[in-house]
Tab-separated table of C-alpha atoms in Angstrom:
chain	number	residue	atom	x	y	z
A	4	MET	CA	-2.339	-21.353	17.375
A	5	PRO	CA	-1.326	-20.469	20.954
A	6	ASP	CA	-4.156	-19.542	23.330
A	7	THR	CA	-3.097	-15.898	23.404
A	8	ILE	CA	-3.629	-15.557	19.668
A	9	LYS	CA	-6.851	-17.560	19.738
A	10	ASN	CA	-8.202	-15.366	22.533
A	11	ILE	CA	-7.357	-12.147	20.735
A	12	SER	CA	-8.945	-13.506	17.573
A	13	ASN	CA	-12.136	-14.443	19.434
A	14	ASP	CA	-12.311	-11.061	21.139
A	15	LEU	CA	-11.963	-9.345	17.767
A	16	LYS	CA	-14.748	-11.476	16.360
A	17	ASN	CA	-17.051	-10.619	19.252
A	18	PHE	CA	-16.177	-6.940	18.942
A	19	ALA	CA	-17.311	-7.035	15.311
A	20	ILE	CA	-20.461	-9.037	16.041
A	21	GLU	CA	-21.564	-6.693	18.848
A	22	ARG	CA	-21.354	-3.742	16.436
A	23	ASP	CA	-22.935	-5.563	13.482
A	24	TRP	CA	-19.681	-5.085	11.543
A	25	GLU	CA	-19.275	-8.693	10.415
A	26	GLN	CA	-21.162	-7.815	7.218
A	27	PHE	CA	-18.269	-5.507	6.216
A	28	HIS	CA	-15.502	-7.943	7.109
A	29	THR	CA	-15.196	-9.858	3.852
A	30	PRO	CA	-11.629	-10.874	2.925
A	31	LYS	CA	-11.699	-8.326	0.085
A	32	ASN	CA	-12.601	-5.447	2.416
A	33	LEU	CA	-10.217	-6.614	5.140
A	34	SER	CA	-7.314	-6.695	2.659
A	35	MET	CA	-8.057	-3.021	1.935
A	36	ALA	CA	-8.260	-2.094	5.626
A	37	LEU	CA	-5.011	-3.961	6.281
A	38	ILE	CA	-3.059	-2.100	3.611
A	39	ALA	CA	-4.463	1.221	4.796
A	40	GLU	CA	-2.965	0.467	8.223
A	41	ALA	CA	0.332	-0.609	6.641
A	42	ALA	CA	0.416	2.807	4.971
A	43	GLU	CA	-0.175	4.602	8.279
A	44	LEU	CA	2.887	2.738	9.521
A	45	ILE	CA	4.928	3.777	6.500
A	46	GLU	CA	4.021	7.458	7.014
A	47	HIS	CA	5.973	7.398	10.269
A	48	PHE	CA	9.140	6.481	8.386
A	49	GLN	CA	8.840	8.103	4.957
A	50	TRP	CA	10.982	11.206	5.556
A	51	LEU	CA	13.409	9.592	8.006
A	52	THR	CA	16.804	8.214	7.093
A	53	PRO	CA	17.125	4.457	7.679
A	54	GLU	CA	19.360	5.344	10.657
A	55	GLU	CA	16.792	7.700	12.180
A	56	SER	CA	14.203	4.936	11.859
A	57	ASN	CA	16.345	2.862	14.209
A	58	ASN	CA	16.181	5.490	16.951
A	59	ILE	CA	12.578	6.049	17.841
A	60	ASN	CA	11.176	6.202	21.343
A	61	GLY	CA	8.617	7.695	23.689
A	62	GLU	CA	5.244	8.782	22.331
A	63	LYS	CA	6.321	8.108	18.743
A	64	LEU	CA	7.216	4.514	19.486
A	65	LYS	CA	3.857	4.052	21.236
A	66	ASP	CA	2.022	5.388	18.169
A	67	ILE	CA	3.997	3.087	15.903
A	68	SER	CA	3.224	0.093	18.120
A	69	HIS	CA	-0.493	0.868	17.771
A	70	GLU	CA	-0.247	1.056	13.963
A	71	MET	CA	1.429	-2.347	14.064
A	72	ALA	CA	-1.396	-3.574	16.293
A	73	ASP	CA	-3.935	-2.404	13.688
A	74	ILE	CA	-2.165	-4.445	11.025
A	75	PHE	CA	-2.131	-7.496	13.309
A	76	ILE	CA	-5.829	-7.018	14.121
A	77	TYR	CA	-6.850	-7.074	10.448
A	78	LEU	CA	-4.485	-9.979	9.764
A	79	LEU	CA	-6.167	-12.026	12.504
A	80	ARG	CA	-9.645	-11.018	11.324
A	81	MET	CA	-8.788	-12.179	7.811
A	82	ALA	CA	-7.307	-15.460	9.088
A	83	GLU	CA	-10.565	-16.017	11.005
A	84	GLN	CA	-12.794	-15.281	7.998
A	85	LEU	CA	-10.749	-17.528	5.689
A	86	ASP	CA	-10.208	-20.226	8.335
A	87	ILE	CA	-6.439	-19.954	8.036
A	88	ASN	CA	-4.057	-20.896	10.861
A	89	LEU	CA	-1.650	-17.959	10.703
A	90	ILE	CA	1.034	-19.664	12.800
A	91	SER	CA	1.093	-22.829	10.666
A	92	ALA	CA	1.087	-20.766	7.470
A	93	THR	CA	4.036	-18.755	8.793
A	94	ARG	CA	6.039	-21.889	9.612
A	95	GLU	CA	5.267	-23.240	6.126
A	96	LYS	CA	6.424	-20.011	4.489
A	97	MET	CA	9.601	-19.940	6.581
A	98	ALA	CA	10.444	-23.472	5.386
A	99	ILE	CA	9.946	-22.319	1.785
A	100	ASN	CA	12.237	-19.326	2.383
A	101	GLU	CA	14.946	-21.606	3.843
A	102	LYS	CA	15.004	-23.596	0.593
A	103	ARG	CA	14.717	-20.558	-1.651
A	104	PHE	CA	17.571	-18.673	-0.009
A	105	PRO	CA	20.168	-21.212	1.235
A	106	ALA	CA	22.310	-19.622	3.948
A	107	GLU	CA	25.567	-20.801	2.450
A	108	THR	CA	25.498	-19.110	-0.945
A	109	ASN	CA	25.707	-15.579	-2.046
A	110	THR	CA	22.819	-14.360	0.044
A	111	LEU	CA	23.708	-10.695	-0.145
A	112	GLN	CA	23.337	-10.805	-3.893
A	113	ASN	CA	20.096	-12.760	-3.485
A	114	HIS	CA	18.752	-10.057	-1.240
A	115	LYS	CA	19.635	-7.196	-3.546
A	116	ASP	CA	18.471	-9.035	-6.649
A	117	LYS	CA	15.059	-9.596	-5.144
A	118	LYS	CA	14.592	-6.161	-6.587
A	119	TYR	CA	17.841	-5.441	-8.265
A	120	LEU	CA	20.121	-2.665	-7.239
B	7	MET	CA	4.453	-12.760	24.091
B	8	PRO	CA	3.591	-16.478	23.971
B	9	ASP	CA	6.509	-18.846	23.342
B	10	THR	CA	5.284	-19.702	19.847
B	11	ILE	CA	5.568	-16.073	18.779
B	12	LYS	CA	8.891	-15.598	20.554
B	13	ASN	CA	10.293	-18.690	18.850
B	14	ILE	CA	9.173	-17.589	15.406
B	15	SER	CA	10.624	-14.158	16.042
B	16	ASN	CA	13.974	-15.652	17.115
B	17	ASP	CA	14.080	-17.965	14.105
B	18	LEU	CA	13.445	-15.000	11.803
B	19	LYS	CA	16.241	-13.069	13.475
B	20	ASN	CA	18.665	-15.962	13.037
B	21	PHE	CA	17.595	-16.406	9.424
B	22	ALA	CA	18.505	-12.766	8.762
B	23	ILE	CA	21.805	-12.956	10.673
B	24	GLU	CA	22.941	-16.107	8.844
B	25	ARG	CA	22.442	-14.322	5.515
B	26	ASP	CA	23.934	-10.996	6.637
B	27	TRP	CA	20.548	-9.345	6.004
B	28	GLU	CA	20.247	-7.568	9.355
B	29	GLN	CA	21.903	-4.513	7.778
B	30	PHE	CA	18.856	-4.115	5.488
B	31	HIS	CA	16.267	-4.648	8.205
B	32	THR	CA	15.854	-1.106	9.483
B	33	PRO	CA	12.303	-0.174	10.521
B	34	LYS	CA	12.084	2.105	7.465
B	35	ASN	CA	12.978	-0.685	5.037
B	36	LEU	CA	10.816	-3.251	6.850
B	37	SER	CA	7.779	-0.936	6.626
B	38	MET	CA	8.310	-0.917	2.836
B	39	ALA	CA	8.672	-4.692	2.623
B	40	LEU	CA	5.572	-5.141	4.774
B	41	ILE	CA	3.357	-2.972	2.565
B	42	ALA	CA	4.691	-4.715	-0.549
B	43	GLU	CA	3.429	-7.999	0.931
B	44	ALA	CA	0.100	-6.401	1.885
B	45	ALA	CA	-0.246	-5.440	-1.782
B	46	GLU	CA	0.439	-8.997	-2.937
B	47	LEU	CA	-2.448	-10.008	-0.689
B	48	ILE	CA	-4.723	-7.330	-2.165
B	49	GLU	CA	-3.958	-8.513	-5.722
B	50	HIS	CA	-5.715	-11.779	-4.933
B	51	PHE	CA	-8.939	-9.920	-4.199
B	52	GLN	CA	-8.918	-6.875	-6.458
B	53	TRP	CA	-11.163	-8.157	-9.252
B	54	LEU	CA	-13.370	-10.376	-7.061
B	55	THR	CA	-16.747	-9.374	-5.680
B	56	PRO	CA	-16.854	-9.242	-1.861
B	57	GLU	CA	-18.951	-12.436	-2.027
B	58	GLU	CA	-16.408	-14.258	-4.194
B	59	SER	CA	-13.707	-13.268	-1.708
B	60	ASN	CA	-15.599	-15.273	0.901
B	61	ASN	CA	-15.410	-18.458	-1.161
B	62	ILE	CA	-11.780	-19.256	-1.753
B	63	ASN	CA	-10.176	-22.651	-1.336
B	64	GLY	CA	-7.557	-25.143	-2.527
B	65	GLU	CA	-4.356	-23.826	-4.038
B	66	LYS	CA	-5.588	-20.232	-3.985
B	67	LEU	CA	-6.272	-20.327	-0.271
B	68	LYS	CA	-2.793	-21.775	0.304
B	69	ASP	CA	-1.207	-18.934	-1.702
B	70	ILE	CA	-3.201	-16.362	0.255
B	71	SER	CA	-2.137	-17.922	3.555
B	72	HIS	CA	1.511	-17.551	2.486
B	73	GLU	CA	1.018	-13.879	1.601
B	74	MET	CA	-0.463	-13.382	5.066
B	75	ALA	CA	2.542	-15.203	6.512
B	76	ASP	CA	4.857	-12.754	4.719
B	77	ILE	CA	3.038	-9.831	6.328
B	78	PHE	CA	3.299	-11.478	9.747
B	79	ILE	CA	7.004	-12.189	9.206
B	80	TYR	CA	7.801	-8.533	8.508
B	81	LEU	CA	5.542	-7.418	11.358
B	82	LEU	CA	7.493	-9.621	13.790
B	83	ARG	CA	10.852	-8.473	12.375
B	84	MET	CA	9.821	-4.860	12.898
B	85	ALA	CA	8.590	-5.561	16.434
B	86	GLU	CA	11.971	-7.162	17.156
B	87	GLN	CA	13.974	-4.251	15.721
B	88	LEU	CA	11.910	-1.645	17.610
B	89	ASP	CA	11.677	-3.750	20.788
B	90	ILE	CA	7.874	-3.698	20.695
B	91	ASN	CA	5.735	-6.395	22.304
B	92	LEU	CA	3.177	-6.938	19.545
B	93	ILE	CA	0.725	-8.795	21.772
B	94	SER	CA	0.686	-6.078	24.472
B	95	ALA	CA	0.391	-3.349	21.836
B	96	THR	CA	-2.560	-5.195	20.299
B	97	ARG	CA	-4.354	-5.492	23.648
B	98	GLU	CA	-3.743	-1.778	24.255
B	99	LYS	CA	-5.150	-0.842	20.862
B	100	MET	CA	-8.194	-3.075	21.390
B	101	ALA	CA	-8.925	-1.264	24.661
B	102	ILE	CA	-8.715	2.078	22.825
B	103	ASN	CA	-11.115	0.787	20.147
B	104	GLU	CA	-13.606	-0.333	22.824
B	105	LYS	CA	-13.779	3.219	24.164
B	106	ARG	CA	-13.786	4.855	20.755
B	107	PHE	CA	-16.612	2.737	19.378
B	108	PRO	CA	-18.985	1.870	22.264
B	109	ALA	CA	-21.039	-1.197	21.343
B	110	GLU	CA	-24.330	0.339	22.401
B	111	THR	CA	-24.522	3.339	20.097
B	112	ASN	CA	-24.948	3.736	16.429
B	113	THR	CA	-22.027	1.576	15.485
B	114	LEU	CA	-23.082	1.018	11.902
B	115	GLN	CA	-22.947	4.727	11.276
B	116	ASN	CA	-19.588	4.874	13.076
B	117	HIS	CA	-18.253	2.220	10.758
B	118	LYS	CA	-19.441	3.861	7.577
B	119	ASP	CA	-18.356	7.331	8.697
B	120	LYS	CA	-14.836	6.130	9.299
B	121	LYS	CA	-14.590	6.893	5.655
B	122	TYR	CA	-17.977	8.231	4.787
B	123	LEU	CA	-20.347	6.525	2.424
C	27	MET	CA	-7.189	18.292	-19.376
C	28	PRO	CA	-4.628	18.560	-22.182
C	29	ASP	CA	-5.361	16.520	-25.315
C	30	THR	CA	-2.512	14.109	-24.583
C	31	ILE	CA	-4.104	13.095	-21.291
C	32	LYS	CA	-7.597	12.965	-22.781
C	33	ASN	CA	-6.341	10.728	-25.591
C	34	ILE	CA	-4.593	8.341	-23.239
C	35	SER	CA	-7.682	8.207	-21.070
C	36	ASN	CA	-9.897	7.430	-24.079
C	37	ASP	CA	-7.526	4.747	-25.312
C	38	LEU	CA	-7.544	3.129	-21.864
C	39	LYS	CA	-11.335	3.178	-21.828
C	40	ASN	CA	-11.503	1.535	-25.264
C	41	PHE	CA	-8.927	-1.045	-24.227
C	42	ALA	CA	-11.164	-2.027	-21.293
C	43	ILE	CA	-14.367	-2.029	-23.375
C	44	GLU	CA	-12.845	-4.248	-26.086
C	45	ARG	CA	-11.934	-6.827	-23.454
C	46	ASP	CA	-15.218	-6.557	-21.503
C	47	TRP	CA	-13.244	-5.379	-18.474
C	48	GLU	CA	-15.360	-2.297	-17.722
C	49	GLN	CA	-17.447	-4.445	-15.355
C	50	PHE	CA	-14.386	-4.870	-13.104
C	51	HIS	CA	-13.351	-1.232	-13.184
C	52	THR	CA	-15.382	0.142	-10.288
C	53	PRO	CA	-13.631	2.846	-8.244
C	54	LYS	CA	-13.310	0.365	-5.357
C	55	ASN	CA	-11.536	-2.223	-7.510
C	56	LEU	CA	-9.391	0.382	-9.275
C	57	SER	CA	-8.193	1.756	-5.918
C	58	MET	CA	-6.973	-1.758	-5.110
C	59	ALA	CA	-5.243	-2.203	-8.473
C	60	LEU	CA	-3.613	1.212	-8.107
C	61	ILE	CA	-2.123	0.462	-4.695
C	62	ALA	CA	-0.886	-2.927	-5.925
C	63	GLU	CA	1.084	-1.080	-8.621
C	64	ALA	CA	2.361	1.461	-6.076
C	65	ALA	CA	3.696	-1.502	-4.125
C	66	GLU	CA	5.474	-2.915	-7.162
C	67	LEU	CA	7.184	0.465	-7.409
C	68	ILE	CA	8.162	0.380	-3.725
C	69	GLU	CA	9.711	-3.081	-4.118
C	70	HIS	CA	12.351	-1.577	-6.390
C	71	PHE	CA	13.508	0.720	-3.614
C	72	GLN	CA	12.938	-1.190	-0.371
C	73	TRP	CA	16.452	-2.475	0.219
C	74	LEU	CA	18.285	0.477	-1.341
C	75	THR	CA	19.705	3.394	0.593
C	76	PRO	CA	18.083	6.743	-0.267
C	77	GLU	CA	21.332	7.599	-2.077
C	78	GLU	CA	21.286	4.409	-4.149
C	79	SER	CA	17.693	5.208	-5.124
C	80	ASN	CA	19.000	8.397	-6.756
C	81	ASN	CA	21.356	6.446	-9.035
C	82	ILE	CA	19.316	4.091	-11.116
C	83	ASN	CA	19.641	3.594	-14.833
C	84	GLY	CA	19.445	1.199	-17.767
C	85	GLU	CA	17.026	-1.702	-17.617
C	86	LYS	CA	16.118	-0.968	-14.004
C	87	LEU	CA	15.071	2.580	-14.778
C	88	LYS	CA	12.959	1.304	-17.680
C	89	ASP	CA	11.197	-1.192	-15.377
C	90	ILE	CA	10.558	1.550	-12.820
C	91	SER	CA	9.133	3.832	-15.501
C	92	HIS	CA	6.679	1.079	-16.460
C	93	GLU	CA	5.561	0.629	-12.842
C	94	MET	CA	4.946	4.374	-12.713
C	95	ALA	CA	2.986	4.065	-15.949
C	96	ASP	CA	0.785	1.396	-14.358
C	97	ILE	CA	-0.018	3.754	-11.486
C	98	PHE	CA	-0.849	6.542	-13.941
C	99	ILE	CA	-3.036	4.190	-15.995
C	100	TYR	CA	-5.173	3.248	-12.986
C	101	LEU	CA	-5.277	6.870	-11.820
C	102	LEU	CA	-6.658	7.944	-15.209
C	103	ARG	CA	-9.121	5.047	-15.273
C	104	MET	CA	-10.423	6.069	-11.850
C	105	ALA	CA	-10.665	9.742	-12.878
C	106	GLU	CA	-12.701	8.618	-15.908
C	107	GLN	CA	-15.060	6.437	-13.862
C	108	LEU	CA	-15.639	9.146	-11.243
C	109	ASP	CA	-15.757	11.973	-13.812
C	110	ILE	CA	-12.892	13.810	-12.108
C	111	ASN	CA	-10.615	16.235	-13.952
C	112	LEU	CA	-7.245	15.142	-12.578
C	113	ILE	CA	-5.416	18.275	-13.725
C	114	SER	CA	-7.919	20.658	-12.104
C	115	ALA	CA	-7.951	18.578	-8.915
C	116	THR	CA	-4.154	18.712	-8.827
C	117	ARG	CA	-4.082	22.496	-9.214
C	118	GLU	CA	-6.693	22.788	-6.437
C	119	LYS	CA	-4.654	20.586	-4.121
C	120	MET	CA	-1.467	22.521	-4.882
C	121	ALA	CA	-3.232	25.766	-3.889
C	122	ILE	CA	-4.296	24.134	-0.602
C	123	ASN	CA	-0.707	23.010	0.033
C	124	GLU	CA	0.585	26.563	-0.596
C	125	LYS	CA	-1.655	27.851	2.205
C	126	ARG	CA	-1.023	24.953	4.522
C	127	PHE	CA	2.767	25.149	4.276
C	128	PRO	CA	3.746	28.814	3.783
C	129	ALA	CA	7.222	29.009	2.264
C	130	GLU	CA	8.459	31.624	4.679
C	131	THR	CA	8.094	29.777	7.986
C	132	ASN	CA	9.806	26.843	9.492
C	133	THR	CA	9.089	24.503	6.647
C	134	LEU	CA	11.701	21.949	7.576
C	135	GLN	CA	9.972	21.413	10.871
C	136	ASN	CA	6.617	21.262	9.079
C	137	HIS	CA	7.947	18.544	6.851
C	138	LYS	CA	9.352	16.417	9.619
C	139	ASP	CA	6.308	16.919	11.845
C	140	LYS	CA	4.026	15.643	9.132
C	141	LYS	CA	5.033	12.409	10.678
C	142	TYR	CA	7.238	13.380	13.523
C	143	LEU	CA	10.872	12.494	13.727
D	16	MET	CA	5.098	15.811	-22.077
D	17	PRO	CA	2.361	18.393	-22.722
D	18	ASP	CA	2.984	21.880	-21.347
D	19	THR	CA	0.313	21.475	-18.657
D	20	ILE	CA	2.148	18.526	-17.150
D	21	LYS	CA	5.550	20.194	-17.503
D	22	ASN	CA	4.249	23.322	-15.793
D	23	ILE	CA	2.764	21.394	-12.891
D	24	SER	CA	5.982	19.447	-12.535
D	25	ASN	CA	8.054	22.651	-12.477
D	26	ASP	CA	5.741	24.264	-9.937
D	27	LEU	CA	6.062	21.206	-7.706
D	28	LYS	CA	9.833	21.348	-7.982
D	29	ASN	CA	9.884	25.042	-7.022
D	30	PHE	CA	7.505	24.386	-4.133
D	31	ALA	CA	9.956	21.811	-2.771
D	32	ILE	CA	13.027	24.012	-3.335
D	33	GLU	CA	11.458	27.034	-1.596
D	34	ARG	CA	10.851	24.905	1.498
D	35	ASP	CA	14.205	23.107	1.404
D	36	TRP	CA	12.358	19.812	0.944
D	37	GLU	CA	14.372	18.570	-2.047
D	38	GLN	CA	16.710	16.780	0.376
D	39	PHE	CA	13.811	14.489	1.401
D	40	HIS	CA	12.587	13.809	-2.114
D	41	THR	CA	14.711	10.810	-3.032
D	42	PRO	CA	12.954	8.200	-5.192
D	43	LYS	CA	12.927	5.841	-2.188
D	44	ASN	CA	11.161	8.356	0.040
D	45	LEU	CA	8.788	9.474	-2.716
D	46	SER	CA	7.730	5.874	-3.353
D	47	MET	CA	6.734	5.692	0.327
D	48	ALA	CA	4.839	8.989	0.223
D	49	LEU	CA	3.063	7.880	-2.955
D	50	ILE	CA	1.807	4.610	-1.483
D	51	ALA	CA	0.675	6.408	1.672
D	52	GLU	CA	-1.537	8.592	-0.530
D	53	ALA	CA	-2.778	5.542	-2.460
D	54	ALA	CA	-3.856	4.127	0.904
D	55	GLU	CA	-5.742	7.305	1.819
D	56	LEU	CA	-7.630	6.800	-1.434
D	57	ILE	CA	-8.379	3.173	-0.587
D	58	GLU	CA	-9.782	4.137	2.827
D	59	HIS	CA	-12.621	5.958	1.071
D	60	PHE	CA	-13.726	2.726	-0.574
D	61	GLN	CA	-12.850	-0.040	1.874
D	62	TRP	CA	-16.266	-0.553	3.468
D	63	LEU	CA	-18.331	0.296	0.371
D	64	THR	CA	-19.774	-2.234	-2.028
D	65	PRO	CA	-18.380	-1.943	-5.563
D	66	GLU	CA	-21.770	-0.480	-6.564
D	67	GLU	CA	-21.686	2.171	-3.837
D	68	SER	CA	-18.203	3.139	-5.008
D	69	ASN	CA	-19.770	4.056	-8.366
D	70	ASN	CA	-22.161	6.536	-6.742
D	71	ILE	CA	-20.119	9.141	-4.962
D	72	ASN	CA	-20.640	12.876	-5.164
D	73	GLY	CA	-20.496	16.245	-3.393
D	74	GLU	CA	-17.934	16.767	-0.663
D	75	LYS	CA	-16.862	13.122	-0.731
D	76	LEU	CA	-16.044	13.248	-4.424
D	77	LYS	CA	-14.054	16.444	-3.847
D	78	ASP	CA	-12.028	14.746	-1.084
D	79	ILE	CA	-11.364	11.743	-3.312
D	80	SER	CA	-10.218	14.005	-6.159
D	81	HIS	CA	-7.688	15.595	-3.797
D	82	GLU	CA	-6.337	12.196	-2.725
D	83	MET	CA	-5.902	11.358	-6.397
D	84	ALA	CA	-4.129	14.695	-6.851
D	85	ASP	CA	-1.712	13.751	-4.054
D	86	ILE	CA	-0.848	10.527	-5.868
D	87	PHE	CA	-0.312	12.431	-9.123
D	88	ILE	CA	1.860	15.010	-7.336
D	89	TYR	CA	4.219	12.353	-5.974
D	90	LEU	CA	4.211	10.506	-9.306
D	91	LEU	CA	5.335	13.692	-11.090
D	92	ARG	CA	7.936	14.449	-8.409
D	93	MET	CA	9.386	10.966	-8.840
D	94	ALA	CA	9.390	11.264	-12.646
D	95	GLU	CA	11.286	14.560	-12.240
D	96	GLN	CA	13.854	13.085	-9.859
D	97	LEU	CA	14.461	10.028	-12.038
D	98	ASP	CA	14.291	12.003	-15.309
D	99	ILE	CA	11.454	9.827	-16.611
D	100	ASN	CA	8.949	11.062	-19.208
D	101	LEU	CA	5.718	9.754	-17.668
D	102	ILE	CA	3.676	10.184	-20.845
D	103	SER	CA	6.154	8.248	-23.023
D	104	ALA	CA	6.472	5.528	-20.385
D	105	THR	CA	2.681	5.215	-20.269
D	106	ARG	CA	2.412	4.866	-24.050
D	107	GLU	CA	5.164	2.230	-23.956
D	108	LYS	CA	3.371	0.273	-21.224
D	109	MET	CA	0.059	0.483	-23.080
D	110	ALA	CA	1.731	-1.031	-26.163
D	111	ILE	CA	3.060	-3.877	-24.000
D	112	ASN	CA	-0.419	-4.465	-22.557
D	113	GLU	CA	-1.928	-4.609	-26.076
D	114	LYS	CA	0.424	-7.477	-26.938
D	115	ARG	CA	0.071	-9.227	-23.604
D	116	PHE	CA	-3.718	-9.216	-23.636
D	117	PRO	CA	-4.898	-9.474	-27.275
D	118	ALA	CA	-8.472	-8.194	-27.558
D	119	GLU	CA	-9.676	-11.145	-29.567
D	120	THR	CA	-8.996	-14.014	-27.158
D	121	ASN	CA	-10.479	-15.017	-23.913
D	122	THR	CA	-9.832	-11.723	-22.189
D	123	LEU	CA	-12.279	-12.268	-19.348
D	124	GLN	CA	-10.320	-15.310	-18.295
D	125	ASN	CA	-7.082	-13.368	-18.691
D	126	HIS	CA	-8.411	-10.695	-16.381
D	127	LYS	CA	-9.532	-13.083	-13.698
D	128	ASP	CA	-6.403	-15.182	-13.942
D	129	LYS	CA	-4.225	-12.164	-13.343
D	130	LYS	CA	-4.996	-13.095	-9.824
D	131	TYR	CA	-7.103	-16.163	-10.092
D	132	LEU	CA	-10.715	-16.316	-9.031
């Protein structure tokens, strides 16, 4: 992983250790904390039209960026606890997606069928 | 953001463009896709004890790493669409957390009170 | 609670007992299972426009109704385990909402502000 | 559906109409609101052990019952908008589960395998 990510991950680990929070940070608990943050993100968008969700700025955009940060924080904590390299896993998954959804064929239908229209 | 992240983000953008999927990738829709992936992660842990969730390996760990990749993929897509620098936002949020939960005082209680025991 | 709900709840309890699943059905675990089902529901709608989500029928509607059933099943299981009367709790919450959002004033703004536009 | 459920559902519909909120209550949007409430429920349990989650009372239990009410409210709103009979759908899904997980065979393994240990 790039140094930036490794540094953030280490700082998060130290933050938890200094507060004696490591005991709570099992993968099970972290998966719950992560989805709770994903829901705080969704609350920002739930009553907006898709178009309105494309036009957000100022204080609202700042708040949204911090909800996204919370998701990233728990994702990195979980990667640390499970000894997963998030960047490598992402590249692996992207290669799988390339095969699963070839660019040349009928991709719109693929997309909609993922959960059918 | 470090080059690795920028490159992944660009590759994800091109992947969407080549398939004509950009039209679906509004922040509203991406927040839904992201939480759906967070739930696929949670399914791996829902019937495990916290201790069991600390001892995962082999094929299961690989599957979990790909679910985490899916979350990261949608997080980067959303950052791209909203023009948010995820790394800067994360550093900002970590600074807020440092102030909100000072290491020296009663942090266990802080943690439990977040949602009370 | 009406007999119909009580009967469903009892049948769900017996279903779990017969399979020795009660040991897994702690409120913590059930809250995870419930949100996983809520995410399966969201997957049906994530790439649809709000308008398209109003026009669903046939096999798709049947699938959606079963995802909603799964949510209800885990909600009733959790009510049982925590000895909560879901109907009374719902009436209580509706009374709170009546006070919190008076019908006569500016309710559109209230709605949007819940998470600001 | 039993009268109690029908009455609650009607009251929820009128509540939305009186505030001009029906326009926001598409199935897509309601699925987002529902999962946001499911996440508020999960926050109550995320740092607890499974055992602690079995021993909740007083004000905390009241709060949890209201989160569960919020989930039920959005579930009923969605059933109304999609013209789904939630009770019938639940009985249908329970019949499917009976066939899928026969009581007599190896159900513990079935449960764990749902998402593998």
